Coordinates of C-alpha atoms and ligand atoms in Angstrom, one line a residue:
X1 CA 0.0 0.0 0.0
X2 CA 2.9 2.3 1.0
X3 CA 4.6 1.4 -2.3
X4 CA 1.0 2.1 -4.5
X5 CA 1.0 5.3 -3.0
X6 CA 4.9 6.4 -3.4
X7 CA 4.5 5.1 -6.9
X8 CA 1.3 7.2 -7.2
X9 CA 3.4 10.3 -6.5
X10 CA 6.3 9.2 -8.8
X11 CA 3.3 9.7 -11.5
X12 CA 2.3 13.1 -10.4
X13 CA 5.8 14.2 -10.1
X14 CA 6.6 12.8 -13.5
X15 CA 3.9 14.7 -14.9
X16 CA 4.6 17.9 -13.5
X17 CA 7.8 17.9 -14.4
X18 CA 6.4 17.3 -18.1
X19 CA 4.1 20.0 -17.9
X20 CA 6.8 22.3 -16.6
X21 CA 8.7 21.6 -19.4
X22 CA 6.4 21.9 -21.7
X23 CA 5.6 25.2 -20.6
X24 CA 8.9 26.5 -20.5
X25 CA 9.9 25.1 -24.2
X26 CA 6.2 26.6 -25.4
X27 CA 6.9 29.9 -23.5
X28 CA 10.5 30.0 -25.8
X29 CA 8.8 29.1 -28.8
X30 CA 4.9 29.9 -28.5
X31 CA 3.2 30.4 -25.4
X32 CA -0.2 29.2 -27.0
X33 CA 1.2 25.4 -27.8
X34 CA 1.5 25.2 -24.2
X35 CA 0.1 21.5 -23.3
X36 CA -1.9 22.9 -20.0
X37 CA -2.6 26.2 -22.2
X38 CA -4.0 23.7 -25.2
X39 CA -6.0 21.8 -23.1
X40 CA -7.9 24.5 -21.6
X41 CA -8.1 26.6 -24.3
X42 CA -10.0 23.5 -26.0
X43 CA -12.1 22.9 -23.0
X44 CA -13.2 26.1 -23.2
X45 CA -14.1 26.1 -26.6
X46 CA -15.7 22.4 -25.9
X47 CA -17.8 23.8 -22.9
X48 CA -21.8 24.1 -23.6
X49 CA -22.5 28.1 -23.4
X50 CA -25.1 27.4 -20.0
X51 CA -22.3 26.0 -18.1
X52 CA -20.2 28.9 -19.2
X53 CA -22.8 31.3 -18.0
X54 CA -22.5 28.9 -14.8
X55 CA -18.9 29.1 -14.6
X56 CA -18.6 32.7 -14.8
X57 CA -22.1 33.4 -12.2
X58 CA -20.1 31.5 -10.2
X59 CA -16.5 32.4 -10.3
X60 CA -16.4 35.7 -11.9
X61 CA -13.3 36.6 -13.1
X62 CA -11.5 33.4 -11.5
X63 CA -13.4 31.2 -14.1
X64 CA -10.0 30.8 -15.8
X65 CA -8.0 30.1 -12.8
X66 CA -10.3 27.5 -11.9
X67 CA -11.1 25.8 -15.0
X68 CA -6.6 25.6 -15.0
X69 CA -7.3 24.3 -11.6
X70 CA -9.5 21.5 -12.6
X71 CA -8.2 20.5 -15.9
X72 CA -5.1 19.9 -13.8
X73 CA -6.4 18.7 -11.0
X74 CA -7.9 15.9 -13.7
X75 CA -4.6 15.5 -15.3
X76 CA -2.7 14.8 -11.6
X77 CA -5.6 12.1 -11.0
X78 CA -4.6 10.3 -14.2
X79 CA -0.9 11.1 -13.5
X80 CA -1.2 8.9 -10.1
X81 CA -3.1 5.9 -11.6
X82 CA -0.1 6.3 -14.2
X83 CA 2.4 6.0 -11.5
X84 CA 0.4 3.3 -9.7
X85 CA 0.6 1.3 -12.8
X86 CA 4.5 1.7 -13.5
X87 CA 4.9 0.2 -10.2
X88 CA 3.8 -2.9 -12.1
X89 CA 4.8 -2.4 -15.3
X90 CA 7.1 0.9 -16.2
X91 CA 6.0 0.4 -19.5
X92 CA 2.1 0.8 -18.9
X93 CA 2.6 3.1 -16.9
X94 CA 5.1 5.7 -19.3
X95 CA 2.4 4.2 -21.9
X96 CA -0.5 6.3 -19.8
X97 CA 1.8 9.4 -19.3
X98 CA 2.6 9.3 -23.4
X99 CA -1.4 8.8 -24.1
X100 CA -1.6 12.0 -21.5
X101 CA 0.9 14.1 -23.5
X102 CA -0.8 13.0 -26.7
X103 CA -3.9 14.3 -26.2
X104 CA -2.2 17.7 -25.3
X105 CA -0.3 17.7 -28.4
X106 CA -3.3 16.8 -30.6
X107 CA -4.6 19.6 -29.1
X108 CA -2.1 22.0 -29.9
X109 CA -1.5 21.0 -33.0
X110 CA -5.5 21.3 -33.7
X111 CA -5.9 24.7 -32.9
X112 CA -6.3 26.3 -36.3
X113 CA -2.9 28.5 -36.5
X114 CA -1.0 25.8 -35.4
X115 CA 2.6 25.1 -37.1
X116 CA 4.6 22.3 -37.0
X117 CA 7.1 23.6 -34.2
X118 CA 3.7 24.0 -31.9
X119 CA 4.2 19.8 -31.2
X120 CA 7.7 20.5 -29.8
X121 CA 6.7 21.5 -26.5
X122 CA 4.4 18.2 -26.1
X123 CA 7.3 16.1 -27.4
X124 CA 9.8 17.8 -24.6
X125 CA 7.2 17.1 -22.1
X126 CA 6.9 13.2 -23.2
X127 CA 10.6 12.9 -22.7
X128 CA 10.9 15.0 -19.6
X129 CA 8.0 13.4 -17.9
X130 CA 9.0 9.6 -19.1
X131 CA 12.3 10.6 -18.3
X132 CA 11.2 11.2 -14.8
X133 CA 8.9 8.4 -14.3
X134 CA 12.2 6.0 -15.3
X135 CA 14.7 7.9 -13.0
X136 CA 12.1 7.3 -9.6
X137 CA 11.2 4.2 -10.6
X138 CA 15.1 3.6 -11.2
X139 CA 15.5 5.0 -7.8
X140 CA 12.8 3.0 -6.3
X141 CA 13.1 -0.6 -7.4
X142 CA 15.4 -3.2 -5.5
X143 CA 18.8 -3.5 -7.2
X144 CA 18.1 -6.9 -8.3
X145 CA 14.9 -6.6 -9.7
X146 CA 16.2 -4.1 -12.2
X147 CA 18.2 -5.2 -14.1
X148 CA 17.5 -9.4 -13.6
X149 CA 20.9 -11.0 -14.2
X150 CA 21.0 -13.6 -16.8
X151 CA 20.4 -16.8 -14.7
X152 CA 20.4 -20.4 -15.9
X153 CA 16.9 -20.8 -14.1
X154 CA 14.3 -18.3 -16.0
X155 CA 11.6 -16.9 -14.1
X156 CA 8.6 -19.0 -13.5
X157 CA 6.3 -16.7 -12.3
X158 CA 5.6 -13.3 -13.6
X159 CA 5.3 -11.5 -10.5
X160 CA 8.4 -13.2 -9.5
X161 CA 10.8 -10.3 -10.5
X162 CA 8.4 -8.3 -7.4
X163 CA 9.0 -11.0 -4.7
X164 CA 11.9 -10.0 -2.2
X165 CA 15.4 -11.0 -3.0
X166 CA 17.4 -13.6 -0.8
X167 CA 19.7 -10.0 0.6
X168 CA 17.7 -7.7 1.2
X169 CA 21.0 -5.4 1.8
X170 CA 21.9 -5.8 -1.5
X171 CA 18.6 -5.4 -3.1
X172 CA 16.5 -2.4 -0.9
X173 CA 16.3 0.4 -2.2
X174 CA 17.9 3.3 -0.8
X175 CA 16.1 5.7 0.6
X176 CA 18.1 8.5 0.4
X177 CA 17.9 7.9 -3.2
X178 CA 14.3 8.0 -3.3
X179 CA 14.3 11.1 -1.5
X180 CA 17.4 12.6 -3.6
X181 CA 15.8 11.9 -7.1
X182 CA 12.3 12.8 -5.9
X183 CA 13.4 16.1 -4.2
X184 CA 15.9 17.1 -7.4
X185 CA 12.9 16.6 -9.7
X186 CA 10.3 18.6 -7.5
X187 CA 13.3 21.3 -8.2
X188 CA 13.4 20.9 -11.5
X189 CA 9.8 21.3 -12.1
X190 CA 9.7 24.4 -9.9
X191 CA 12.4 26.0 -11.8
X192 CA 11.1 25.2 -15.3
X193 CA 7.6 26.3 -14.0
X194 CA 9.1 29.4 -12.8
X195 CA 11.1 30.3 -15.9
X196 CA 8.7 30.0 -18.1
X197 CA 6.1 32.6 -16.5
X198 CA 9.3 34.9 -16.0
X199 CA 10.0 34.7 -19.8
X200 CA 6.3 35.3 -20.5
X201 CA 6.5 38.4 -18.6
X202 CA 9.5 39.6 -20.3
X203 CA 8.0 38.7 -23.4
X204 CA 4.7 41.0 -23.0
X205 CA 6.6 44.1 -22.2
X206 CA 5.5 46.7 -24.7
X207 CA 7.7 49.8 -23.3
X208 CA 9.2 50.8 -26.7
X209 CA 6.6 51.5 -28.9
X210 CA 5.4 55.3 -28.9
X211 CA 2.0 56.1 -30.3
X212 CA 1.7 59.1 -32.8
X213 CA -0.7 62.2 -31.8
X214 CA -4.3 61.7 -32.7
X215 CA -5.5 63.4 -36.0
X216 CA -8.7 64.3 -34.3
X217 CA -8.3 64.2 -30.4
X218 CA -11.1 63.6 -27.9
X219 CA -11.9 67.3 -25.7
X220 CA -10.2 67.6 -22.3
X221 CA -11.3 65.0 -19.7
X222 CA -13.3 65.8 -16.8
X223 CA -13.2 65.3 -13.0
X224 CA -15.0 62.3 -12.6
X225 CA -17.6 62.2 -9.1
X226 CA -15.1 59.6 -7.3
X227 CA -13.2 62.9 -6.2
X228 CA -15.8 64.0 -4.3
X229 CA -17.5 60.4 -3.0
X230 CA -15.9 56.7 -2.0
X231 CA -17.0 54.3 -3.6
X232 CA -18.0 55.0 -6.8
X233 CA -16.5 53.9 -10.0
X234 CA -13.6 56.1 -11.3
X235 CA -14.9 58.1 -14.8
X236 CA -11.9 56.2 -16.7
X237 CA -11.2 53.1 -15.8
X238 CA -7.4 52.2 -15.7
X239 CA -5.9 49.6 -17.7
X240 CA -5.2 47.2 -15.0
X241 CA -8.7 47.5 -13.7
X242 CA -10.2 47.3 -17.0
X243 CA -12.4 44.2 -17.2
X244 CA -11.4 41.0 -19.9
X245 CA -13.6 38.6 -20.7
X246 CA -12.0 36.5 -23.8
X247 CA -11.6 32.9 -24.3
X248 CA -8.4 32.8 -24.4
X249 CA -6.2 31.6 -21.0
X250 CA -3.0 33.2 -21.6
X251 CA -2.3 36.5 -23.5
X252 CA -1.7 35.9 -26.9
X253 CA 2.0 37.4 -27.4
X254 CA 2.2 39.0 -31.1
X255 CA 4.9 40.7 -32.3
X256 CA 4.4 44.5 -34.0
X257 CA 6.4 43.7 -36.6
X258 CA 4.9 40.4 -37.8
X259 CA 1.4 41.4 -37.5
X260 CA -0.8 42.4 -40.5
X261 CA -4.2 43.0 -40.7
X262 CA -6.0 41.6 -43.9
X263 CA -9.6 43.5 -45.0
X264 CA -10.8 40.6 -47.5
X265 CA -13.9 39.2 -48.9
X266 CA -16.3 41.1 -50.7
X267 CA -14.3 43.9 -51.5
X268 CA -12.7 45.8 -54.7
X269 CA -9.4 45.1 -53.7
X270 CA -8.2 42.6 -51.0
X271 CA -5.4 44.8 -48.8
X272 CA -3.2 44.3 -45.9
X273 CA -1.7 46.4 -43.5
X274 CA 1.2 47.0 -41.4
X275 CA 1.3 47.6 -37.6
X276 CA 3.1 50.8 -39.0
X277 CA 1.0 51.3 -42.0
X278 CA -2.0 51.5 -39.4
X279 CA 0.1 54.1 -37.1
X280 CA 0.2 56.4 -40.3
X281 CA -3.0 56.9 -41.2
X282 CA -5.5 59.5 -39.3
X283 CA -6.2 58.6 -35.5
X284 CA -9.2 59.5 -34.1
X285 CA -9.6 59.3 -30.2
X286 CA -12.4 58.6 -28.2
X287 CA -14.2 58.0 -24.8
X288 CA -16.0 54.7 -25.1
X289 CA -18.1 52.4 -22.8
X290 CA -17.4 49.1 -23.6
X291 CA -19.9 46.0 -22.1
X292 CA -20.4 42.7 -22.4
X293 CA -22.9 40.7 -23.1
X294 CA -22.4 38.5 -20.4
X295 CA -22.8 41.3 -17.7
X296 CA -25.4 40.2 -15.2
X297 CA -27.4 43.6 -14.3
X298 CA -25.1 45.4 -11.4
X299 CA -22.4 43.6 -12.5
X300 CA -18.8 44.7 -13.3
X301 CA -18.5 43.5 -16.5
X302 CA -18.2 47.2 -18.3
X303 CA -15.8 49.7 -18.5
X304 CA -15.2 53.6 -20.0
X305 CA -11.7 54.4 -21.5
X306 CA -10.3 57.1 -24.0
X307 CA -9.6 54.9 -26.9
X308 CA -7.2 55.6 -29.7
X309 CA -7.2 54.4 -33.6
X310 CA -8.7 54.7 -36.7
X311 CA -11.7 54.2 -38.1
X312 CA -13.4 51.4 -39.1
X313 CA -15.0 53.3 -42.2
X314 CA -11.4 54.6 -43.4
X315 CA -10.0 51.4 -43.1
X316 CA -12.9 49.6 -44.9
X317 CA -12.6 52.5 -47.6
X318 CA -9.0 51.1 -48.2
X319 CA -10.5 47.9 -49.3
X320 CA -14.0 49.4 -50.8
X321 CA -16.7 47.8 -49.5
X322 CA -19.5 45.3 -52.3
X323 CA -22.6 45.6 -52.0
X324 CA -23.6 41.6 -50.9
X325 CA -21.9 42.1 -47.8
X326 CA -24.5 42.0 -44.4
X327 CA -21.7 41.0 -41.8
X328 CA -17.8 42.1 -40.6
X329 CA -16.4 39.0 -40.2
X330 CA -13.3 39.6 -37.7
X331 CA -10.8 36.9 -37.1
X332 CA -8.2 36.9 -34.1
X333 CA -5.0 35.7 -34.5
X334 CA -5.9 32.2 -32.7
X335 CA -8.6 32.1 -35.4
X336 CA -11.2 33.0 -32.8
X337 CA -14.4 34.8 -34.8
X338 CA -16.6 37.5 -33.8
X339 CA -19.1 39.4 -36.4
X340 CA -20.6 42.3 -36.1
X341 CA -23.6 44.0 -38.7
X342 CA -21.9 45.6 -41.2
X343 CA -24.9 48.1 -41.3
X344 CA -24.3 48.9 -37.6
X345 CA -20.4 49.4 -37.8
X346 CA -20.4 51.8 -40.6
X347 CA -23.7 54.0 -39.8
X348 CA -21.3 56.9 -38.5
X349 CA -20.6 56.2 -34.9
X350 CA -17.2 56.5 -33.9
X351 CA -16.5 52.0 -35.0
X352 CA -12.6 52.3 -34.8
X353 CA -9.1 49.8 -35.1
X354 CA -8.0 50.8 -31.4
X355 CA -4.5 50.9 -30.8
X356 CA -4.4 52.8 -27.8
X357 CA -5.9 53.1 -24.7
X358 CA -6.1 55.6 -22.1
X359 CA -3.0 57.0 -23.6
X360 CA -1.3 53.9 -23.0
X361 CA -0.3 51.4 -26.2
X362 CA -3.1 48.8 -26.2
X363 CA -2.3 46.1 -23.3
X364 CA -1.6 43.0 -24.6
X365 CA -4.7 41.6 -22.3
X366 CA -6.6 43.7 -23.9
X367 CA -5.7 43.4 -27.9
X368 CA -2.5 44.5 -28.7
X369 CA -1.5 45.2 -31.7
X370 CA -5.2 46.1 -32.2
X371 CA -8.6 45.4 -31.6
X372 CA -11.9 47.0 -32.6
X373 CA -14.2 49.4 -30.4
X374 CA -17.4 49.9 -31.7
X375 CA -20.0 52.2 -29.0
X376 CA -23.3 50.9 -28.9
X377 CA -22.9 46.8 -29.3
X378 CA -21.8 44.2 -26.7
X379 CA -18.3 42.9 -26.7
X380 CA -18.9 39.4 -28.3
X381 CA -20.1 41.5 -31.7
X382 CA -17.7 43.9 -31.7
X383 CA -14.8 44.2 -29.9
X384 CA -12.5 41.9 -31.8
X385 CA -9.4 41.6 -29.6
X386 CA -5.8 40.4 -31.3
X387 CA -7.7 41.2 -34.9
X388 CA -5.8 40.0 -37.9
X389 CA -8.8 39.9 -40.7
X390 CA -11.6 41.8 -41.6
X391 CA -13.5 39.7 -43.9
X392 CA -16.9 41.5 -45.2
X393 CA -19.3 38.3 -45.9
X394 CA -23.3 37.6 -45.3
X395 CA -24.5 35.6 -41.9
X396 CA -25.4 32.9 -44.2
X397 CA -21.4 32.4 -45.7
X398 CA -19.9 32.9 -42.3
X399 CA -20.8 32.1 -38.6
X400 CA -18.8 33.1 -36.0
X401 CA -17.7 31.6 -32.7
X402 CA -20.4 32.8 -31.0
X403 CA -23.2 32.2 -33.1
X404 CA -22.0 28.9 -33.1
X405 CA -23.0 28.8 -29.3
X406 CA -26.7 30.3 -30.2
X407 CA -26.0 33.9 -29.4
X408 CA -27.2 36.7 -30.8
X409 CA -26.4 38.2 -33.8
X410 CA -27.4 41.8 -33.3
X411 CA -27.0 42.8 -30.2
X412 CA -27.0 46.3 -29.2
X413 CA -26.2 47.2 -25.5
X414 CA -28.9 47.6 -22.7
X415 CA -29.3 50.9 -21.3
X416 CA -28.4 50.0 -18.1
X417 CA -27.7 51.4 -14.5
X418 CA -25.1 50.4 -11.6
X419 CA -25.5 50.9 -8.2
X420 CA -21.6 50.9 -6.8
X421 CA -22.2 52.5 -3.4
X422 CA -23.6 51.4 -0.6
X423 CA -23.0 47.8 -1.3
X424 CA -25.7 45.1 -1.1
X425 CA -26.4 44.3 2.7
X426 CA -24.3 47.6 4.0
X427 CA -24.6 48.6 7.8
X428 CA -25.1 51.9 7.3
X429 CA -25.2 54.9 10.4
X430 CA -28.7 57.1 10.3
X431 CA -28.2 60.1 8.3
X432 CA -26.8 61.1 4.7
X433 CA -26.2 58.3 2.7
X434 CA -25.0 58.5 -1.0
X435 CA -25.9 56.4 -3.2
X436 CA -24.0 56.2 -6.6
X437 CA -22.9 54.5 -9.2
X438 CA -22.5 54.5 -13.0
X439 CA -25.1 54.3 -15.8
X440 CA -25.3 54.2 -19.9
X441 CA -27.2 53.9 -23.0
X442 CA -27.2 54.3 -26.7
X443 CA -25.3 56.7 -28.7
X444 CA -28.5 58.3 -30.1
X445 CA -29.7 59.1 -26.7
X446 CA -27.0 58.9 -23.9
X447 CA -27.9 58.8 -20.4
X448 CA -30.6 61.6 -19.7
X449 CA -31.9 60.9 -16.2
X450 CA -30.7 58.1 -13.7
X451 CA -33.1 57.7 -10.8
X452 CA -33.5 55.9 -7.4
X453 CA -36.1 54.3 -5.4
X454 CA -36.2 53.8 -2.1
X455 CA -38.3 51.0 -0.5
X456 CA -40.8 50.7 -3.7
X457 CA -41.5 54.4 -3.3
X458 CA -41.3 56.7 -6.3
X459 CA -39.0 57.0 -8.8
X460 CA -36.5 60.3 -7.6
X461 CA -34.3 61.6 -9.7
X462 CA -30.1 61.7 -9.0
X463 CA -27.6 64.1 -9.8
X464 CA -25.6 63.5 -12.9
X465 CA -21.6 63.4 -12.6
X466 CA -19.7 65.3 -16.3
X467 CA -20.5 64.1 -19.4
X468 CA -17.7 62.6 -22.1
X469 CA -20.0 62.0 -24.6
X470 CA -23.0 59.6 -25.5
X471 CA -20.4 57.0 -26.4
X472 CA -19.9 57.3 -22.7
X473 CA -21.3 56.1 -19.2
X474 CA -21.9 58.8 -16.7
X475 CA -21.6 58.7 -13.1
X476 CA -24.0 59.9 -10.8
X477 CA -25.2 60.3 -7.1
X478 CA -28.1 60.8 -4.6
X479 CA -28.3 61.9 -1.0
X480 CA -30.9 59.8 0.7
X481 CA -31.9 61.1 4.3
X482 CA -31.5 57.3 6.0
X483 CA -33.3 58.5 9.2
X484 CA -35.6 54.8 9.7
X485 CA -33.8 52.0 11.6
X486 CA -34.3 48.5 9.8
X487 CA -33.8 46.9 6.3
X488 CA -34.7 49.3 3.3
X489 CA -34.2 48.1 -0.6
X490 CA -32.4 50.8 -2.7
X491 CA -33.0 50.4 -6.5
X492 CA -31.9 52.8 -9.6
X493 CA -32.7 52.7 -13.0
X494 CA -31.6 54.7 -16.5
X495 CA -33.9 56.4 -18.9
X496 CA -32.1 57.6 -22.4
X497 CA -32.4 60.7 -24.1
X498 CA -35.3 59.6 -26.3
X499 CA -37.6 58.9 -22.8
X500 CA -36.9 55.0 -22.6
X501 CA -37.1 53.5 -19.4
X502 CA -34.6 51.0 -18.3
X503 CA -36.7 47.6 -18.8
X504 CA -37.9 46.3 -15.7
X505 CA -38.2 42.8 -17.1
X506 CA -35.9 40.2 -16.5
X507 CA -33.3 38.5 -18.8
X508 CA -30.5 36.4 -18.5
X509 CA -27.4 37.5 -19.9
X510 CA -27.4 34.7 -22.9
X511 CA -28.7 35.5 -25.8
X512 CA -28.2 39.2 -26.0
X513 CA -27.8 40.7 -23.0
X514 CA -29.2 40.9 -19.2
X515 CA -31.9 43.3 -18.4
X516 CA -34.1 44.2 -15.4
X517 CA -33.7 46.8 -12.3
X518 CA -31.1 46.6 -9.8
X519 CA -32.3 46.2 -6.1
X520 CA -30.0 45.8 -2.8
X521 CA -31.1 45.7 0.7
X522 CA -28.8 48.2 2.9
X523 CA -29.8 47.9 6.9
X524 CA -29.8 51.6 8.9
X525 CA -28.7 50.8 12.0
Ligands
MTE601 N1 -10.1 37.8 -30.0 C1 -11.1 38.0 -29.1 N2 -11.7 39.2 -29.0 C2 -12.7 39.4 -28.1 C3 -13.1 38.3 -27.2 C4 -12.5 37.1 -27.4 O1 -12.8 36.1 -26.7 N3 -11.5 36.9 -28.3 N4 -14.1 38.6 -26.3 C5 -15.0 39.7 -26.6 C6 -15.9 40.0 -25.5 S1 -17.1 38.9 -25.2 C7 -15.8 41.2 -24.9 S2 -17.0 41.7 -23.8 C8 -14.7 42.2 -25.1 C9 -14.0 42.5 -23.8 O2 -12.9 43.3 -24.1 P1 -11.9 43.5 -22.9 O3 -11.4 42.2 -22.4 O4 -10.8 44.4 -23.4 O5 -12.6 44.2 -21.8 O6 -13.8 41.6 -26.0 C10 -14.3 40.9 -27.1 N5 -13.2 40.6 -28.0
MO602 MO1 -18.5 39.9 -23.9

């Protein structure tokens, strides 16, 4: 039993010191070949779109980290059964480890810009991890029982090779040996680990590219309401804070220089452009809201930044747009679809190639070298991040990713409202209390009035924080006189610049978007 289990570990080791490898050759090569990276990236892909919607109700932004966690966690369990078996037979057992590694190579080699070097990191982790697997078991087994000297008498039994040897002196393992190999290889697979997330860092540096002055720059940005009040969402929302919601598990790492964008299809002339051919045409900046579809009402899923590129029109002019087109089919560099209407894109709001943001170059989490911003629709239509193609087709040529999974295909945002302060089920003193939060609509109406209710009551309204546009969400605030002990609800809704009302029904998130009114319970004490 003692042996089972050591042997069990000898597995796991094994295969995390494969894994380690693999991620340290893939992080030299191509991060995305990864075999963990591959995996998940697949299961992702694999995963039914309600137990997405699960995942991410449920874990928020650490869907990733746990979906690693139990791909891994998977992989370990198979690793020990693996090791339990070489105790028996070092053959089956490297045989399981190699059927392991196989499926993570098929997997990286699937993906649909895979090349042939994307194998290499599965094949260093077969060797690395059998490798390991024959060193502990080396370690491990009696001396005799190794290597079985040629005797006149063959074995009659199988299992005989297993059965204690006449001196046990000569034929125990040593411990120390055990402990030796087992500890160096633990080492090992730290190290390797540890490299290859330090080399991924240094590879996603962007310090030394410099962004040209936009042609047409957004007006002077105001004070947002967070200067004045805790608690409520800064106007701009940094880049680290900035939400990401993509399918992807690492950041894809693409170089400047290598990167083209293709505008194909049905077009006059196919073209392609350079990172730099991009940088010298016309930038146009702008405040944009960005949300996704996927945003639960109250949720955190949105963000405003000052967005910097060119537009979608002037780019599609390049090309010159036919007339059969109905959809902008928009391919990542992982092959990953989105489409958006053409109609919608090019009816004269502010559809850009972002390659900035908040005066930043575009973070690599977030698109770089480019990625599309277009005010008005949900991420998953839009927002292509990583964008390499632009391919103007019809709904009925081309689906994309997430049609696929039975979203929507037109799918403007839902004018919407946030409370961000108190929080849900606050202790609050009697007296002032502000509520605020964040709100926004459509283009052609932008956020007119946000009001709050308390307990059911009527609808008051709240004060408006500076406006950046109708591209833009806008803060806002209202003092409520809390002077009644006990549990009151605090709701808030939106209504647009052409009168509408933010819906009070409810809807999910899938297919095109959450909708209903946001209500907390606060307690005056
Ligand atoms: N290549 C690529 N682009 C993508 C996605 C993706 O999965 N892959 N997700 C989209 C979705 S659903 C949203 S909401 C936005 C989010 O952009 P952000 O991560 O910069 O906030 O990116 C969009 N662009
Ligand atoms: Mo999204």
């Amino acid at each position: 039993m003692k042996r089972r289990l050591l042997y069990a570990l000898f597995g796991v080791l094994a295969t995390l010191v494969g894994v380690a490898t693999g991620h340290f050759v893939a992080a030299l090569l191509n991060p995305a070949s990864s075999p963990v990276l591959a995996v998940g990236s697949q299961v992702i892909d694999l995963t039914p779109t309600p137990m997405k919607e699960w995942a991410i109700r449920q874990f928020g932004d650490r869907d990733k980290a746990i979906l690693i966690g139990s791909v891994m966690a998977g992989v370990l369990l198979l690793a020990a059964v693996a090791g339990v078996l070489a105790r028996r037979s070092l053959r089956l057992g490297a045989g399981l480890l190699l059927v392991l590694v196989a499926v993570a190579g098929f997997t990286a080699m699937n993906r649909p810009t895979a090349e042939l070097v994307d194998v290499v990191p599965s094949v260093a982790a077969a060797i690395s991890g059998v490798a390991a697997l024959w060193l502990l078991d080396r370690t491990a087994r009696p001396a005799a029982t190794r290597a079985p000297a040629p005797t006149s008498k063959p074995a009659e039994h199988p299992m005989e090779h297993l059965m204690p040897g006449a001196d046990p002196a000569a034929t125990a393992p040593s411990r120390r040996g055990v402990l030796v190999a087992t500890g160096a290889l633990a080492l090992a697979a730290a190290a390797l680990g540890g490299a290859g997330r330090y080399i991924g860092r240094v590879r996603t540096r962007l310090e030394n590219i410099s962004l040209p002055a936009p042609a047409d720059p957004a007006p002077a940005f105001p004070t947002g309401l967070e200067s004045q009040f805790d608690g409520i969402t800064p106007f701009r929302v940094s880049n680290e804070d900035f939400y990401r919601v993509d399918t992807r598990l690492d950041v894809p790492i693409v170089d400047q220089d290598e990167w083209t964008l293709t505008i194909d299809g049905d077009v006059d002339r196919e073209v392609t452009l350079t990172y730099d051919d991009i940088l010298a045409m016309d930038l146009i900046e702008r405040d944009i809201t960005l949300t996704c579809v996927s945003n639960s009402v109250g949720g955190k899923y949105v963000g405003g930044a000052r967005w910097l590129g060119v537009r979608l029109t002037d780019l599609l002019d390049l090309a010159g747009v036919g007339t059969a087109a109905d959809q902008i089919f928009a391919t990542d560099v992982d092959g990953m679809t989105i489409s958006t209407p053409l109609a919608l894109a090019t009816d004269g709001r502010d559809a850009m190639l972002a390659v900035g943001m908040n005066g930043e170059v575009l973070p690599r989490e977030h698109g770089f070298p480019a990625r599309v911003v277009i005010p008005g629709l949900y991420g998953f239509i839009s927002a292509t991040k990583w964008v390499t193609r632009l391919t103007l087709t019809t709904y009925e040529e081309k689906t994309a990713y997430w049609t696929e999974r039975d979203w929507a295909t037109d799918a403007p945002i839902k004018i919407s409202s946030r409370i961000d302060t108190p929080k849900a089920l606050a202790q609050l003193e009697p007296g002032e209390v502000v509520i605020g939060g964040v709100a926004w609509a459509q283009q052609n109406g932008g956020v007119a009035t946000v009001q709050v209710r308390i307990d059911g009551g009527g609808w008051q309204d709240a004060e408006l924080g500076p406006s950046a546009g109708n591209d833009y969400w806008r803060q806002w605030f209202y003092r409520w006189d809390a002077r009644d002990a006990g549990q009151h609800t605090v709701a808030a809704r939106v209504v647009d610049g052409n009168g509408n009302e933010q819906a009070t029904v409810r809807a999910t998130p899938f297919p095109e978007g959450a909708s209903g009114i946001q209500e907390l319970i606060v307690t005056v004490t």
